[in-house]
Amino acid sequence: MISRRILTLALLLAPNWASPTATSPSMLPPTVASSSTDIAAVQVNQLARSALNLALDIVINNTTSQESGGCTMEKLRVRRDWRAFSRAQKRAYIESVLCLTHLPSSTPAKDARGAKNRYDDFVAVHIVKSDFVHRTGAFLSWHRYFVHGFEQTLRNECGYTGDFPYWNWGADTEDMTKSEVFDGSDTSLSGNGAFIPNQPDISVDMAGYPRLNFTAGTGGGCMTSGPFQDYTVDMGPSTLSMPGGNVSSMSNPLDYNPRCLKRSLTTSILQRYANYTAIAQLILNYHDIWDFETVLQGVPGSGLGVHGGGHYAMGGDPGRDMDVSPADPAFWHHHGMIDRVWWIWQHLDLDDRQQAISGTGTFMNQPPSPNTTLDTMVDLGLAVRGAPVAMRELMSTTAGPFCYVYL
Ligand SMILES: *[C@@H]1O[C@H](CO)[C@@H](O)[C@H](O)[C@H]1NC(C)=O
Ligand SMILES: *[C@@H]1O[C@H](CO)[C@@H](O)[C@H](O)[C@H]1NC(C)=O
Ligand SMILES: *[C@@H]1O[C@H](CO)[C@@H](O)[C@H](O)[C@H]1NC(C)=O
Ligand SMILES: *[C@@H]1O[C@H](CO)[C@@H](O)[C@H](O)[C@H]1NC(C)=O
Ligand SMILES: *[C@@H]1O[C@H](CO)[C@@H](O)[C@H](O)[C@H]1NC(C)=O
Ligand SMILES: *[C@@H]1O[C@H](CO)[C@@H](O)[C@H](O)[C@H]1NC(C)=O
């Protein structure tokens, strides 16, 4: 079995892709997160490799899938760290995202007046669904489906043929401006915003819990370089945290409000919430789905978690806007990593974790709503093609609508 698996892994690594740096698959994965971020980095790699081995076994063994046209090794896609992409591969991904911004919107103006292009269709959906897909039972699975819908649209409408990326937060906690995702080069998603001096702190107010205050970061203004310098954010703001503690919102965030993409890279936030130790702790310390997803999204009043940490570390507008955040093209890299962390966590105990759901259908259960179950139907909505599916279809990345693994 082992040799068959290693053989198939080699097949996944097409020659033009860099090999992963994970350790030997025979090593036992760790059970306790190291407080050394260097060791924790190796641990996260080991956990990911162990998840990959199991996921490949399941695909190889699944005869039903082979007979029914489901997910097979031939169809399986690999999602990769942006740092494993070559220059040409990065450019191909970036071009396909820019392509979406040049295609017409499919959303009728009556549904979202501000949706001006195909990329905006995704932003509009996220604004409309926001209160039902954050701090609800569907947070992880809905976003898995949403990112997949974006990936499919890049492939079907912009001819993208490469692998889908993720942003490996832990690699960038020394200095976000040197991140391959955010360094401002033509192979990044553009970088920092122009520096705006003397900005007061950001203050995150969540539903009456104690506020969390953070520095406003190292930028704040429009992109100064890179592929997204001329890109426009067309909708929102909706729930945008402003320096000084106010929240900026339009009366209708779906209205047209074109403006530049702003960032304020904040390494200190990424370092505090999304370093390798934080990632390893999240994966290893929480055994119950409620605990896992709550810590991942940030325990209200006490932290941002890796999810909020990544968004607030990008900063700016819409990086600090829960509803409009997909309008920052780095959203997809960030949520690729969120999905990867969930995928690793699930594979540590598939029997108990693959189908585990906790939470209701409304943001922090306000207003109160029924528990989300495997039978709860979710969809992407508006003009984003994602048919209604039962939650149970979204729990495995190698079944239902999905056929991918992470390296
Ligand atoms: C896959 O099949 C092999 C051979 O029958 C078996 O040893 C292995 O445990 C199976 N793996 C999984 C994950 O079911
Ligand atoms: C096997 O494949 C079928 C069809 O794609 C799928 O419904 C099922 O969930 C898969 N089983 C596992 C264990 O992944
Ligand atoms: C916050 O909003 C209030 C009320 O609109 C305004 O008076 C105040 O100046 C704003 N503070 C900042 C820092 O923008
Ligand atoms: C956080 O910032 C808000 C808004 O500027 C301020 O009112 C509050 O006192 C700050 N809290 C702490 C703990 O510094
Ligand atoms: C790494 O993350 C953990 C968990 O969020 C945090 O307690 C720790 O202080 C962070 N380390 C650094 C160097 O910021
Ligand atoms: C909803 O889930 C919570 C937490 O798991 C549980 O305590 C509660 O009994 C569930 N409610 C219903 C109506 O099933």
Short mmCIF file of C-alpha atoms and ligand atoms in Angstrom, two decimals:
data_model
loop_
_atom_site.label_atom_id
_atom_site.label_comp_id
_atom_site.label_asym_id
_atom_site.label_seq_id
_atom_site.Cartn_x
_atom_site.Cartn_y
_atom_site.Cartn_z
CA MET A 1 0.00 0.00 0.00
CA ILE A 2 2.72 2.40 1.02
CA SER A 3 4.62 1.94 -2.22
CA ARG A 4 1.45 2.34 -4.29
CA ARG A 5 0.72 5.53 -2.42
CA ILE A 6 4.20 6.95 -2.87
CA LEU A 7 3.98 6.12 -6.54
CA THR A 8 0.69 7.97 -6.88
CA LEU A 9 2.05 10.90 -4.93
CA ALA A 10 4.90 11.10 -7.40
CA LEU A 11 2.31 11.21 -10.19
CA LEU A 12 0.62 14.16 -8.54
CA LEU A 13 3.85 16.07 -8.63
CA ALA A 14 3.95 16.97 -12.28
CA PRO A 15 7.54 17.85 -13.23
CA ASN A 16 6.87 21.56 -13.49
CA TRP A 17 5.73 21.77 -9.87
CA ALA A 18 8.17 22.10 -7.03
CA SER A 19 8.23 19.19 -4.63
CA PRO A 20 6.67 19.73 -1.22
CA THR A 21 9.00 20.07 1.73
CA ALA A 22 7.05 17.79 4.05
CA THR A 23 8.84 15.08 5.96
CA SER A 24 8.82 11.35 5.33
CA PRO A 25 5.31 9.88 5.36
CA SER A 26 6.43 7.13 7.71
CA MET A 27 7.03 9.55 10.62
CA LEU A 28 4.32 9.57 13.25
CA PRO A 29 2.54 12.91 13.33
CA PRO A 30 2.94 15.00 16.51
CA THR A 31 0.26 15.18 19.20
CA VAL A 32 1.46 18.20 21.16
CA ALA A 33 2.05 21.59 19.51
CA SER A 34 5.55 22.94 20.01
CA SER A 35 5.95 26.45 21.40
CA SER A 36 8.89 26.85 19.02
CA THR A 37 7.45 28.16 15.79
CA ASP A 38 10.26 26.49 13.83
CA ILE A 39 9.38 23.08 15.24
CA ALA A 40 5.66 23.80 14.92
CA ALA A 41 6.24 24.53 11.22
CA VAL A 42 7.64 21.02 10.79
CA GLN A 43 4.74 19.63 12.83
CA VAL A 44 2.12 21.29 10.62
CA ASN A 45 3.88 19.80 7.59
CA GLN A 46 3.84 16.35 9.19
CA LEU A 47 0.16 16.65 10.01
CA ALA A 48 -0.59 17.78 6.46
CA ARG A 49 1.40 14.91 5.00
CA SER A 50 -0.38 12.42 7.20
CA ALA A 51 -3.75 13.86 6.08
CA LEU A 52 -2.60 13.60 2.47
CA ASN A 53 -1.61 9.93 2.85
CA LEU A 54 -4.98 9.05 4.31
CA ALA A 55 -6.89 11.10 1.73
CA LEU A 56 -5.01 9.37 -1.12
CA ASP A 57 -5.71 5.93 0.39
CA ILE A 58 -9.39 6.72 0.51
CA VAL A 59 -9.50 7.88 -3.10
CA ILE A 60 -7.48 4.88 -4.29
CA ASN A 61 -9.67 2.43 -2.32
CA ASN A 62 -13.00 3.94 -3.29
CA THR A 63 -14.36 1.59 -5.91
CA THR A 64 -17.76 3.28 -5.78
CA SER A 65 -16.11 6.45 -6.94
CA GLN A 66 -14.35 4.67 -9.78
CA GLU A 67 -17.63 3.13 -10.95
CA SER A 68 -19.84 6.16 -10.48
CA GLY A 69 -17.70 8.82 -12.10
CA GLY A 70 -16.85 10.33 -8.69
CA CYS A 71 -13.48 11.53 -7.44
CA THR A 72 -10.60 9.37 -8.75
CA MET A 73 -6.83 9.76 -8.79
CA GLU A 74 -7.02 10.90 -12.41
CA LYS A 75 -9.34 13.76 -11.51
CA LEU A 76 -7.79 14.63 -8.19
CA ARG A 77 -6.43 18.16 -7.92
CA VAL A 78 -3.76 19.38 -5.57
CA ARG A 79 -3.89 22.72 -3.80
CA ARG A 80 -0.51 24.23 -3.02
CA ASP A 81 1.30 26.83 -0.99
CA TRP A 82 1.71 29.98 -3.13
CA ARG A 83 5.43 29.70 -2.42
CA ALA A 84 5.52 26.41 -4.37
CA PHE A 85 4.21 28.14 -7.50
CA SER A 86 6.76 29.08 -10.14
CA ARG A 87 6.81 32.61 -11.50
CA ALA A 88 4.85 31.50 -14.59
CA GLN A 89 2.32 29.62 -12.47
CA LYS A 90 1.77 32.65 -10.26
CA ARG A 91 1.29 34.85 -13.31
CA ALA A 92 -1.24 32.40 -14.77
CA TYR A 93 -3.31 32.45 -11.58
CA ILE A 94 -3.17 36.25 -11.30
CA GLU A 95 -4.14 36.68 -14.97
CA SER A 96 -7.15 34.45 -14.51
CA VAL A 97 -8.34 36.45 -11.50
CA LEU A 98 -7.90 39.69 -13.45
CA CYS A 99 -9.78 38.06 -16.32
CA LEU A 100 -12.84 37.60 -14.06
CA THR A 101 -12.78 41.31 -13.28
CA HIS A 102 -13.04 42.01 -17.02
CA LEU A 103 -15.97 39.69 -17.72
CA PRO A 104 -19.50 41.04 -17.37
CA SER A 105 -21.42 40.44 -14.18
CA SER A 106 -24.19 37.84 -14.26
CA THR A 107 -25.99 39.37 -11.29
CA PRO A 108 -29.11 41.37 -12.25
CA ALA A 109 -28.90 45.01 -11.12
CA LYS A 110 -32.03 44.52 -9.04
CA ASP A 111 -30.08 42.01 -6.89
CA ALA A 112 -26.83 43.96 -6.55
CA ARG A 113 -26.53 47.32 -8.28
CA GLY A 114 -22.79 47.44 -7.56
CA ALA A 115 -21.89 44.10 -9.16
CA LYS A 116 -20.15 45.33 -12.31
CA ASN A 117 -18.09 42.31 -13.31
CA ARG A 118 -17.91 38.55 -12.82
CA TYR A 119 -15.56 38.86 -9.85
CA ASP A 120 -18.09 41.13 -8.15
CA ASP A 121 -20.70 38.37 -8.36
CA PHE A 122 -18.71 36.55 -5.67
CA VAL A 123 -18.44 39.65 -3.51
CA ALA A 124 -22.20 40.23 -3.77
CA VAL A 125 -22.96 36.65 -2.73
CA HIS A 126 -20.70 36.93 0.30
CA ILE A 127 -22.34 40.22 1.36
CA VAL A 128 -25.82 38.70 1.03
CA LYS A 129 -24.91 35.47 2.86
CA SER A 130 -22.57 36.94 5.46
CA ASP A 131 -24.81 36.65 8.53
CA PHE A 132 -25.65 33.03 7.68
CA VAL A 133 -22.12 31.80 6.96
CA HIS A 134 -20.04 33.37 9.75
CA ARG A 135 -20.15 31.94 13.27
CA THR A 136 -22.77 29.49 12.12
CA GLY A 137 -22.78 25.74 11.63
CA ALA A 138 -22.06 26.25 7.92
CA PHE A 139 -19.02 28.54 8.23
CA LEU A 140 -16.37 26.01 7.20
CA SER A 141 -18.38 24.04 4.67
CA TRP A 142 -20.04 27.02 3.00
CA HIS A 143 -16.65 28.68 2.51
CA ARG A 144 -15.26 25.38 1.17
CA TYR A 145 -18.06 25.43 -1.41
CA PHE A 146 -17.59 29.16 -2.10
CA VAL A 147 -13.84 28.86 -2.76
CA HIS A 148 -14.51 25.83 -4.95
CA GLY A 149 -17.10 27.86 -6.91
CA PHE A 150 -14.52 30.59 -7.45
CA GLU A 151 -11.93 28.04 -8.58
CA GLN A 152 -14.40 26.45 -11.01
CA THR A 153 -15.27 29.84 -12.43
CA LEU A 154 -11.59 30.65 -13.01
CA ARG A 155 -11.29 27.36 -14.88
CA ASN A 156 -14.55 27.47 -16.84
CA GLU A 157 -14.70 31.14 -17.72
CA CYS A 158 -11.08 32.26 -17.73
CA GLY A 159 -9.32 29.10 -18.87
CA TYR A 160 -7.27 28.62 -15.72
CA THR A 161 -5.56 25.23 -15.73
CA GLY A 162 -3.13 25.49 -12.83
CA ASP A 163 -3.49 24.41 -9.23
CA PHE A 164 -5.36 26.40 -6.63
CA PRO A 165 -3.21 28.25 -4.09
CA TYR A 166 -3.28 28.87 -0.38
CA TRP A 167 -1.51 31.41 1.82
CA ASN A 168 0.65 29.64 4.40
CA TRP A 169 0.32 32.25 7.17
CA GLY A 170 3.05 30.85 9.40
CA ALA A 171 5.71 31.52 6.77
CA ASP A 172 4.99 35.27 6.84
CA THR A 173 4.93 36.13 10.53
CA GLU A 174 8.39 37.73 10.43
CA ASP A 175 7.48 40.42 7.91
CA MET A 176 4.34 40.42 5.80
CA THR A 177 5.80 42.90 3.33
CA LYS A 178 8.28 40.18 2.31
CA SER A 179 5.52 37.60 1.81
CA GLU A 180 5.32 36.14 -1.69
CA VAL A 181 1.59 36.85 -1.49
CA PHE A 182 1.99 40.50 -0.48
CA ASP A 183 5.42 41.74 -1.58
CA GLY A 184 3.96 44.07 -4.22
CA SER A 185 5.82 42.40 -7.09
CA ASP A 186 4.14 41.32 -10.32
CA THR A 187 3.88 37.78 -8.94
CA SER A 188 2.09 38.92 -5.75
CA LEU A 189 -1.52 39.95 -5.16
CA SER A 190 -0.16 43.50 -4.84
CA GLY A 191 1.28 44.55 -1.52
CA ASN A 192 0.87 47.14 1.16
CA GLY A 193 -1.25 50.25 0.86
CA ALA A 194 0.39 53.67 0.75
CA PHE A 195 1.43 54.64 4.27
CA ILE A 196 -1.01 56.93 6.07
CA PRO A 197 0.65 58.39 9.18
CA ASN A 198 -0.89 58.89 12.62
CA GLN A 199 -3.82 56.53 12.24
CA PRO A 200 -5.50 55.70 15.54
CA ASP A 201 -5.88 52.06 16.54
CA ILE A 202 -8.33 49.62 15.05
CA SER A 203 -10.89 48.48 17.58
CA VAL A 204 -12.89 45.32 16.98
CA ASP A 205 -16.28 45.31 18.60
CA MET A 206 -18.03 41.99 18.49
CA ALA A 207 -21.61 41.90 19.64
CA GLY A 208 -20.93 43.53 22.99
CA TYR A 209 -17.88 41.46 24.00
CA PRO A 210 -14.86 43.44 25.23
CA ARG A 211 -13.25 45.36 22.36
CA LEU A 212 -9.95 44.18 20.95
CA ASN A 213 -7.62 47.01 19.91
CA PHE A 214 -4.81 46.74 17.39
CA THR A 215 -2.38 49.04 15.68
CA ALA A 216 -3.72 50.33 12.36
CA GLY A 217 -0.71 48.80 10.62
CA THR A 218 1.93 49.92 8.17
CA GLY A 219 -0.17 51.11 5.22
CA GLY A 220 -3.78 52.17 4.99
CA GLY A 221 -3.95 53.68 1.51
CA CYS A 222 -4.33 52.42 -2.04
CA MET A 223 -2.08 49.78 -3.65
CA THR A 224 1.12 51.34 -4.92
CA SER A 225 2.30 48.47 -7.14
CA GLY A 226 1.57 44.99 -8.42
CA PRO A 227 -1.18 43.37 -10.48
CA PHE A 228 -4.08 44.84 -8.49
CA GLN A 229 -2.94 48.46 -8.49
CA ASP A 230 -5.73 49.47 -10.89
CA TYR A 231 -8.35 47.06 -9.58
CA THR A 232 -11.50 48.57 -8.08
CA VAL A 233 -13.55 47.46 -5.11
CA ASP A 234 -17.10 48.08 -6.33
CA MET A 235 -19.33 47.40 -3.32
CA GLY A 236 -19.44 48.15 0.39
CA PRO A 237 -18.26 49.09 2.87
CA SER A 238 -20.61 47.08 5.04
CA THR A 239 -18.94 46.19 8.33
CA LEU A 240 -15.57 47.92 7.87
CA SER A 241 -13.47 48.46 11.02
CA MET A 242 -12.00 51.97 10.78
CA PRO A 243 -8.98 53.34 12.63
CA GLY A 244 -10.35 55.00 15.76
CA GLY A 245 -13.01 52.42 16.46
CA ASN A 246 -15.86 53.37 14.12
CA VAL A 247 -17.47 50.96 11.70
CA SER A 248 -18.11 52.20 8.18
CA SER A 249 -21.15 50.95 6.31
CA MET A 250 -23.25 51.97 3.34
CA SER A 251 -27.01 51.94 3.79
CA ASN A 252 -27.03 49.35 1.01
CA PRO A 253 -23.61 47.67 0.71
CA LEU A 254 -24.66 46.14 -2.62
CA ASP A 255 -24.80 49.61 -4.20
CA TYR A 256 -22.04 50.79 -6.54
CA ASN A 257 -19.25 52.55 -4.66
CA PRO A 258 -16.04 52.20 -6.69
CA ARG A 259 -12.76 52.83 -4.88
CA CYS A 260 -9.22 51.55 -4.77
CA LEU A 261 -8.17 48.41 -2.93
CA LYS A 262 -6.56 49.40 0.37
CA ARG A 263 -4.35 47.35 2.65
CA SER A 264 -2.49 47.96 5.85
CA LEU A 265 -0.23 44.98 6.33
CA THR A 266 0.01 44.27 10.06
CA THR A 267 2.64 41.67 10.80
CA SER A 268 2.04 41.92 14.55
CA ILE A 269 -1.53 40.62 14.13
CA LEU A 270 -0.44 37.74 11.92
CA GLN A 271 2.36 36.87 14.31
CA ARG A 272 0.09 36.85 17.32
CA TYR A 273 -2.77 34.80 15.84
CA ALA A 274 -1.49 32.80 12.89
CA ASN A 275 2.06 31.74 13.68
CA TYR A 276 2.95 28.07 13.23
CA THR A 277 2.45 27.35 16.93
CA ALA A 278 -1.04 28.84 16.75
CA ILE A 279 -1.81 26.69 13.70
CA ALA A 280 -0.46 23.52 15.33
CA GLN A 281 -2.35 24.27 18.57
CA LEU A 282 -5.57 24.81 16.68
CA ILE A 283 -5.21 21.47 14.92
CA LEU A 284 -4.04 19.48 17.94
CA ASN A 285 -5.69 20.98 21.01
CA TYR A 286 -9.37 21.06 20.07
CA HIS A 287 -11.18 17.79 19.63
CA ASP A 288 -14.73 19.03 19.37
CA ILE A 289 -15.95 20.81 16.25
CA TRP A 290 -17.51 23.63 18.28
CA ASP A 291 -14.22 24.34 20.06
CA PHE A 292 -12.23 24.01 16.85
CA GLU A 293 -14.36 26.35 14.78
CA THR A 294 -14.74 28.86 17.62
CA VAL A 295 -11.00 29.10 18.24
CA LEU A 296 -10.36 29.21 14.48
CA GLN A 297 -12.75 32.18 14.10
CA GLY A 298 -11.52 33.80 17.33
CA VAL A 299 -13.09 33.41 20.77
CA PRO A 300 -15.30 36.53 21.02
CA GLY A 301 -13.72 39.19 23.18
CA SER A 302 -10.42 37.37 23.58
CA GLY A 303 -8.82 36.88 20.18
CA LEU A 304 -9.08 36.91 16.41
CA GLY A 305 -8.05 33.32 15.72
CA VAL A 306 -6.30 32.37 12.50
CA HIS A 307 -9.34 33.43 10.49
CA GLY A 308 -9.74 36.95 11.85
CA GLY A 309 -5.97 37.16 12.26
CA GLY A 310 -5.39 36.69 8.53
CA HIS A 311 -8.11 39.13 7.54
CA TYR A 312 -7.07 41.85 9.99
CA ALA A 313 -3.39 41.35 9.14
CA MET A 314 -4.19 42.26 5.50
CA GLY A 315 -6.02 45.24 6.93
CA GLY A 316 -7.47 48.09 4.97
CA ASP A 317 -10.63 48.08 2.90
CA PRO A 318 -12.13 45.47 2.45
CA GLY A 319 -9.65 43.35 4.49
CA ARG A 320 -11.31 44.45 7.75
CA ASP A 321 -14.84 44.16 6.43
CA MET A 322 -16.38 40.78 7.24
CA ASP A 323 -19.06 41.09 4.55
CA VAL A 324 -17.05 42.58 1.65
CA SER A 325 -13.74 40.76 2.33
CA PRO A 326 -13.73 38.66 -0.89
CA ALA A 327 -13.22 41.92 -2.81
CA ASP A 328 -9.58 41.66 -1.69
CA PRO A 329 -8.12 39.10 -4.12
CA ALA A 330 -6.05 37.62 -1.27
CA PHE A 331 -9.31 36.36 0.28
CA TRP A 332 -9.08 33.14 -1.74
CA HIS A 333 -5.52 32.39 -0.66
CA HIS A 334 -6.53 32.98 2.96
CA HIS A 335 -9.61 30.78 2.79
CA GLY A 336 -7.64 28.10 0.98
CA MET A 337 -5.51 27.87 4.12
CA ILE A 338 -8.59 27.95 6.39
CA ASP A 339 -9.96 24.99 4.44
CA ARG A 340 -6.59 23.23 4.58
CA VAL A 341 -6.46 23.53 8.37
CA TRP A 342 -9.98 22.11 8.65
CA TRP A 343 -9.03 19.30 6.22
CA ILE A 344 -5.97 18.40 8.32
CA TRP A 345 -8.05 18.47 11.51
CA GLN A 346 -10.74 16.26 9.97
CA HIS A 347 -8.18 13.67 8.85
CA LEU A 348 -6.79 13.20 12.35
CA ASP A 349 -10.00 11.35 13.21
CA LEU A 350 -12.26 10.97 10.21
CA ASP A 351 -14.78 8.77 12.03
CA ASP A 352 -15.59 11.49 14.54
CA ARG A 353 -14.68 14.62 12.62
CA GLN A 354 -15.51 14.31 8.95
CA GLN A 355 -19.24 14.76 9.50
CA ALA A 356 -19.04 16.90 12.63
CA ILE A 357 -21.13 20.10 12.61
CA SER A 358 -21.94 22.50 15.41
CA GLY A 359 -23.82 25.78 15.39
CA THR A 360 -27.03 27.23 14.06
CA GLY A 361 -28.02 29.09 10.93
CA THR A 362 -27.50 32.66 12.18
CA PHE A 363 -24.46 34.70 13.25
CA MET A 364 -23.77 33.73 16.89
CA ASN A 365 -27.34 32.41 16.87
CA GLN A 366 -28.79 35.94 16.61
CA PRO A 367 -31.70 35.83 16.00
CA PRO A 368 -32.04 32.27 17.35
CA SER A 369 -32.35 29.62 14.63
CA PRO A 370 -32.33 25.81 14.40
CA ASN A 371 -29.11 23.83 14.65
CA THR A 372 -27.34 23.18 11.37
CA THR A 373 -27.33 19.47 10.50
CA LEU A 374 -26.01 17.25 7.72
CA ASP A 375 -29.41 17.65 6.05
CA THR A 376 -29.38 21.46 6.12
CA MET A 377 -29.37 22.77 2.59
CA VAL A 378 -26.91 25.51 1.63
CA ASP A 379 -26.24 27.25 -1.65
CA LEU A 380 -23.96 29.96 -2.95
CA GLY A 381 -26.70 32.19 -4.26
CA LEU A 382 -27.25 34.98 -6.76
CA ALA A 383 -25.26 34.48 -9.97
CA VAL A 384 -22.55 32.26 -8.51
CA ARG A 385 -23.22 28.77 -9.77
CA GLY A 386 -23.44 26.57 -6.76
CA ALA A 387 -26.61 24.54 -6.62
CA PRO A 388 -28.29 23.95 -3.28
CA VAL A 389 -26.64 20.97 -1.61
CA ALA A 390 -27.04 19.23 1.73
CA MET A 391 -24.27 19.97 4.21
CA ARG A 392 -23.28 16.26 4.14
CA GLU A 393 -22.07 16.77 0.55
CA LEU A 394 -19.53 19.38 1.67
CA MET A 395 -17.75 17.51 4.45
CA SER A 396 -15.15 15.65 2.35
CA THR A 397 -12.84 17.25 -0.21
CA THR A 398 -12.83 14.01 -2.23
CA ALA A 399 -16.58 13.41 -2.51
CA GLY A 400 -19.69 15.37 -3.42
CA PRO A 401 -18.77 18.32 -5.65
CA PHE A 402 -15.10 18.20 -4.64
CA CYS A 403 -12.02 16.28 -5.72
CA TYR A 404 -8.90 17.83 -4.24
CA VAL A 405 -6.24 17.44 -1.56
CA TYR A 406 -3.64 19.77 -0.07
CA LEU A 407 0.11 19.58 -0.18
C1 LIG B 1 -7.18 0.85 1.53
O1 LIG B 1 -7.07 -0.49 1.14
C2 LIG B 1 -5.94 -1.17 1.67
C3 LIG B 1 -5.85 -2.54 1.02
O2 LIG B 1 -7.08 -3.19 1.09
C4 LIG B 1 -6.08 -1.22 3.18
O3 LIG B 1 -4.94 -1.85 3.75
C5 LIG B 1 -6.16 0.20 3.71
O4 LIG B 1 -6.39 0.19 5.11
C6 LIG B 1 -7.28 0.94 3.04
N1 LIG B 1 -7.22 2.34 3.46
C7 LIG B 1 -8.25 3.01 3.88
C8 LIG B 1 -8.00 4.42 4.31
O5 LIG B 1 -9.37 2.55 3.91
C1 LIG B 2 -16.62 7.11 -2.49
O1 LIG B 2 -17.13 7.71 -3.67
C2 LIG B 2 -18.50 7.98 -3.65
C3 LIG B 2 -18.91 8.48 -5.04
O2 LIG B 2 -18.08 9.54 -5.43
C4 LIG B 2 -18.78 8.99 -2.55
O3 LIG B 2 -20.17 9.27 -2.49
C5 LIG B 2 -18.32 8.43 -1.22
O4 LIG B 2 -18.49 9.40 -0.24
C6 LIG B 2 -16.85 8.03 -1.31
N1 LIG B 2 -16.46 7.37 -0.08
C7 LIG B 2 -15.49 7.86 0.68
C8 LIG B 2 -15.19 7.05 1.91
O5 LIG B 2 -14.89 8.89 0.44
C1 LIG B 3 -16.57 58.18 14.70
O1 LIG B 3 -17.91 58.54 14.38
C2 LIG B 3 -18.38 59.66 15.14
C3 LIG B 3 -19.86 59.84 14.85
O2 LIG B 3 -20.09 59.86 13.48
C4 LIG B 3 -17.56 60.89 14.76
O3 LIG B 3 -17.97 62.00 15.52
C5 LIG B 3 -16.09 60.61 15.07
O4 LIG B 3 -15.28 61.67 14.63
C6 LIG B 3 -15.63 59.33 14.37
N1 LIG B 3 -14.28 59.00 14.83
C7 LIG B 3 -13.27 58.80 13.98
C8 LIG B 3 -11.95 58.49 14.60
O5 LIG B 3 -13.39 58.83 12.76
C1 LIG B 4 -10.01 50.50 22.31
O1 LIG B 4 -10.30 51.51 21.38
C2 LIG B 4 -11.54 52.14 21.66
C3 LIG B 4 -11.84 53.07 20.49
O2 LIG B 4 -10.76 53.87 20.17
C4 LIG B 4 -11.45 52.87 22.98
O3 LIG B 4 -12.68 53.48 23.28
C5 LIG B 4 -11.12 51.85 24.08
O4 LIG B 4 -10.88 52.50 25.27
C6 LIG B 4 -9.88 51.04 23.70
N1 LIG B 4 -9.75 49.97 24.64
C7 LIG B 4 -8.58 49.64 25.20
C8 LIG B 4 -8.60 48.47 26.12
O5 LIG B 4 -7.55 50.25 24.96
C1 LIG B 5 1.86 32.43 18.48
O1 LIG B 5 0.47 32.18 18.62
C2 LIG B 5 0.05 31.87 19.91
C3 LIG B 5 -1.44 31.53 19.82
O2 LIG B 5 -2.15 32.59 19.21
C4 LIG B 5 0.32 33.02 20.84
O3 LIG B 5 -0.07 32.68 22.15
C5 LIG B 5 1.80 33.36 20.81
O4 LIG B 5 2.02 34.51 21.58
C6 LIG B 5 2.23 33.63 19.37
N1 LIG B 5 3.67 33.82 19.31
C7 LIG B 5 4.20 34.99 18.97
C8 LIG B 5 5.68 35.01 18.88
O5 LIG B 5 3.52 35.98 18.76
C1 LIG B 6 -28.48 22.20 19.20
O1 LIG B 6 -27.13 21.92 19.47
C2 LIG B 6 -26.77 22.16 20.82
C3 LIG B 6 -25.26 22.01 20.94
O2 LIG B 6 -24.83 20.81 20.36
C4 LIG B 6 -27.52 21.16 21.72
O3 LIG B 6 -27.19 21.39 23.07
C5 LIG B 6 -29.02 21.37 21.51
O4 LIG B 6 -29.73 20.38 22.23
C6 LIG B 6 -29.37 21.27 20.04
N1 LIG B 6 -30.77 21.66 19.86
C7 LIG B 6 -31.64 20.88 19.21
C8 LIG B 6 -33.02 21.42 19.11
O5 LIG B 6 -31.33 19.82 18.71
#
